[in-house]
Short mmCIF file of C-alpha atoms in Angstrom, two decimals:
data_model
loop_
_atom_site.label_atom_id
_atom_site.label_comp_id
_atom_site.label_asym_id
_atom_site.label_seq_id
_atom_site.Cartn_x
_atom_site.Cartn_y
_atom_site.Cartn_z
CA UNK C 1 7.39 -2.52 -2.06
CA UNK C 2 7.89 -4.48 0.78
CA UNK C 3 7.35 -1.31 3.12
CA UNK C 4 4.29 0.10 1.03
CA UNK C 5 2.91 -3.20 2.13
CA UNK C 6 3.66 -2.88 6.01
CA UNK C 7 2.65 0.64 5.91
CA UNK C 8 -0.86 -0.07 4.61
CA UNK C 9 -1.15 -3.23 7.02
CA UNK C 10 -0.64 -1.10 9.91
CA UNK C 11 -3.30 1.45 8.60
CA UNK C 12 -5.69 -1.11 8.39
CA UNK C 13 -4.99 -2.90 11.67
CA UNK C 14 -4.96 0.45 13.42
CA UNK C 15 -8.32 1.80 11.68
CA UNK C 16 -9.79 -1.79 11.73
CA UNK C 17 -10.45 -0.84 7.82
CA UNK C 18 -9.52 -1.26 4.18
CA UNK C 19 -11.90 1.65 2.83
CA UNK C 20 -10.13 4.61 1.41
CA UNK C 21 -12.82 7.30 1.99
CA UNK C 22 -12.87 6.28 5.71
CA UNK C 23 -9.70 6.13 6.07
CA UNK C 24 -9.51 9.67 4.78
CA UNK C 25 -12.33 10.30 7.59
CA UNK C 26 -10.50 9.11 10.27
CA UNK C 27 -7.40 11.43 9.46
CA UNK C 28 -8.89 14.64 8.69
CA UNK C 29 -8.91 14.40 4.77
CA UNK C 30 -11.87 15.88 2.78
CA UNK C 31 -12.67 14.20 -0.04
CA UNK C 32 -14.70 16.25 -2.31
CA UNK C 33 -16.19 15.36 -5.81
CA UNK C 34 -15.44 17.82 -8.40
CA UNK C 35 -15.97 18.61 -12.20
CA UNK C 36 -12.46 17.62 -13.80
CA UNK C 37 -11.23 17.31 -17.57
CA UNK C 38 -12.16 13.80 -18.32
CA UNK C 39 -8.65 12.99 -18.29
CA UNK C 40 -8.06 13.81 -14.47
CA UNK C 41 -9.58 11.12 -12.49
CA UNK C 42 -8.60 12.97 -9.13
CA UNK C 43 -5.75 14.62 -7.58
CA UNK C 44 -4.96 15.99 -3.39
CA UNK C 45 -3.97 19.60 -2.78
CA UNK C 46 -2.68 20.88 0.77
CA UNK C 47 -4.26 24.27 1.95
CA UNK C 48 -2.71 25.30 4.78
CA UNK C 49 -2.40 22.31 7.19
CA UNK C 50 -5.17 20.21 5.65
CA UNK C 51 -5.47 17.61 2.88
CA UNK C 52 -8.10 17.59 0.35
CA UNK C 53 -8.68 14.93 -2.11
CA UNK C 54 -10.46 16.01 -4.85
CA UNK C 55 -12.01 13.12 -7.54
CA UNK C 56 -13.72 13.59 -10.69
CA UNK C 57 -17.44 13.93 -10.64
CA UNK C 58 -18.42 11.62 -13.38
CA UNK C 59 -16.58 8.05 -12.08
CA UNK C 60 -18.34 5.28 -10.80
CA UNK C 61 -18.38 3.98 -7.49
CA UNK C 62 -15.57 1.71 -7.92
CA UNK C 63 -13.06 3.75 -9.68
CA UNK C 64 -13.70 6.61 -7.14
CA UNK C 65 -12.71 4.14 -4.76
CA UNK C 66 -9.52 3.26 -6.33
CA UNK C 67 -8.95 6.77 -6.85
CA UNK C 68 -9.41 7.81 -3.08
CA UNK C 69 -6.89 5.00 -2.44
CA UNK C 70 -4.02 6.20 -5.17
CA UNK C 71 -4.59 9.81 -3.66
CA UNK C 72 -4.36 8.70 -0.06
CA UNK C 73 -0.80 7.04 -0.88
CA UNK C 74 0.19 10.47 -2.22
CA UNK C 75 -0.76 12.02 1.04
CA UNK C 76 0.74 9.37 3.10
CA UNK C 77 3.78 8.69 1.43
CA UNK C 78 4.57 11.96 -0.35
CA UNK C 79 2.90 14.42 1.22
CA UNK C 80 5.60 17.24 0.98
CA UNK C 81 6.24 16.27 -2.83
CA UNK C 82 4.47 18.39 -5.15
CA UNK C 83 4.51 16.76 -8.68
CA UNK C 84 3.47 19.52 -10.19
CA UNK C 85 6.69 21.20 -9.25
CA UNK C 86 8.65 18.20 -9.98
CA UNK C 87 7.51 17.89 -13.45
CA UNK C 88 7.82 21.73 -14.24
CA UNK C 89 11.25 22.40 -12.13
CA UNK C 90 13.13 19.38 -11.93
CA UNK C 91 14.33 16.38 -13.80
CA UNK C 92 13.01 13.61 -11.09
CA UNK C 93 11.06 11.14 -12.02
CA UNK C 94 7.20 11.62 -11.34
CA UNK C 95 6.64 7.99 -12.67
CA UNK C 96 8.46 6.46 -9.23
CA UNK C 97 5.59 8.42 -6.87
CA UNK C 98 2.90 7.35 -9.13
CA UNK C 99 3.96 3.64 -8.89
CA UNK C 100 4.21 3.60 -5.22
CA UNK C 101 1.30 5.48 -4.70
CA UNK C 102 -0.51 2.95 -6.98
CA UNK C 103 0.87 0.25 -4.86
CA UNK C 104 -0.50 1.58 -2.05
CA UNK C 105 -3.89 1.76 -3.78
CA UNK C 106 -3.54 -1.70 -4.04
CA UNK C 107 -2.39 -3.33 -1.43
CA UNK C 108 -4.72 -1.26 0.77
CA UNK C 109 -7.76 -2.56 -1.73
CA UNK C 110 -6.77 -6.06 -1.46
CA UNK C 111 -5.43 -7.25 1.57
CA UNK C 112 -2.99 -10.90 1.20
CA UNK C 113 -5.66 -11.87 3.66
CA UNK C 114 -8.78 -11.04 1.47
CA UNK C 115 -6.71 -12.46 -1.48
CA UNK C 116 -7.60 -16.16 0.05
CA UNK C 117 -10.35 -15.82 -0.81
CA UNK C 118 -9.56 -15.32 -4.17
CA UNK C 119 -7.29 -18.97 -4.10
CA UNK C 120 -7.19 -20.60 -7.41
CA UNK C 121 -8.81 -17.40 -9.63
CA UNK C 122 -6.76 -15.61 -12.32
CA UNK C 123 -6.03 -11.96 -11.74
CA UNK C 124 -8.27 -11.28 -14.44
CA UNK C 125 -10.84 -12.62 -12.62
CA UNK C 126 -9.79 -11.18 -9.17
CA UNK C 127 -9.74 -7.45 -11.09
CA UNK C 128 -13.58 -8.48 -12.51
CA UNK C 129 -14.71 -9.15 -9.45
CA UNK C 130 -13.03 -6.91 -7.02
CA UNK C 131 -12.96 -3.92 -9.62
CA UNK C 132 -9.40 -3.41 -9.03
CA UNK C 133 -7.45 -2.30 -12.59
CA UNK C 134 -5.65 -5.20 -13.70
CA UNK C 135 -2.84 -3.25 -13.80
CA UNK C 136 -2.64 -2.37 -9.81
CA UNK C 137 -3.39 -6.13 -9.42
CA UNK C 138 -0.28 -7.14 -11.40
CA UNK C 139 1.54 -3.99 -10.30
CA UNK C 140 1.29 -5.86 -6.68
CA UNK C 141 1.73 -9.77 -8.04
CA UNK C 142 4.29 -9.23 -10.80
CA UNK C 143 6.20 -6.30 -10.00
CA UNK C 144 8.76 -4.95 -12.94
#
């Protein structure tokens, strides 16, 4: 966990920003809005040498955001894993890359040095008002 947080604090010192879809502007990544079964709130692909994330059409604002962010910690910390293959041809664990991508999600949404600002709020009241899922909040607060 420790290095998912480094990783996105250098990201956002180097691109002076916390904001997924720029982010994914500043490194090349499309991100395209797409009709998707309501049960697929996004995914990335790779064609050829390029990423592409891809997000459902009919999410809000906020969970497109967090979305962007989950996918981005695919790209950037599992870009050569395909979980698609995993789950069909192997017996790893797909859980473990959604976790850490999740983390990423998170500690790229919420910075330790935004969470001052949140001093002396529950988590259920940082995830109201930040419109981060309480679980990513307590993903990154109270990890298993």
């Amino acid at each position: 966990m420790e290095n998912i947080e480094r990783i996105t604090s250098n990201i956002v010192k180097k691109y002076n920003t916390d904001s997924p879809f720029e982010l994914c502007d500043y490194l090349g990544i499309n991100v395209i809005y797409q009709e998707l079964p309501d049960c697929v709130r996004g995914f990335f692909i790779k064609i050829l040498k390029s990423f592409v994330v891809v997000i459902n059409n009919t999410v809000d604002e906020d969970e497109a955001k967090v979305v962007c962010a989950h996918e981005l910690g695919h790209i950037i910390l599992h870009s050569e894993t395909n979980s698609i293959s995993l789950n069909s041809r192997t017996h790893l664990c797909t859980s473990k890359y959604e976790r850490e991508a999740d983390l990423f999600a998170v500690n790229l949404l919420l910075q330790d040095e935004t969470l001052s600002t949140y001093e002396g709020l529950s988590i259920v009241e940082i995830s109201r008002i930040t419109h981060i899922p309480l679980k990513l909040i307590t993903l990154k607060y109270f990890p298993e």
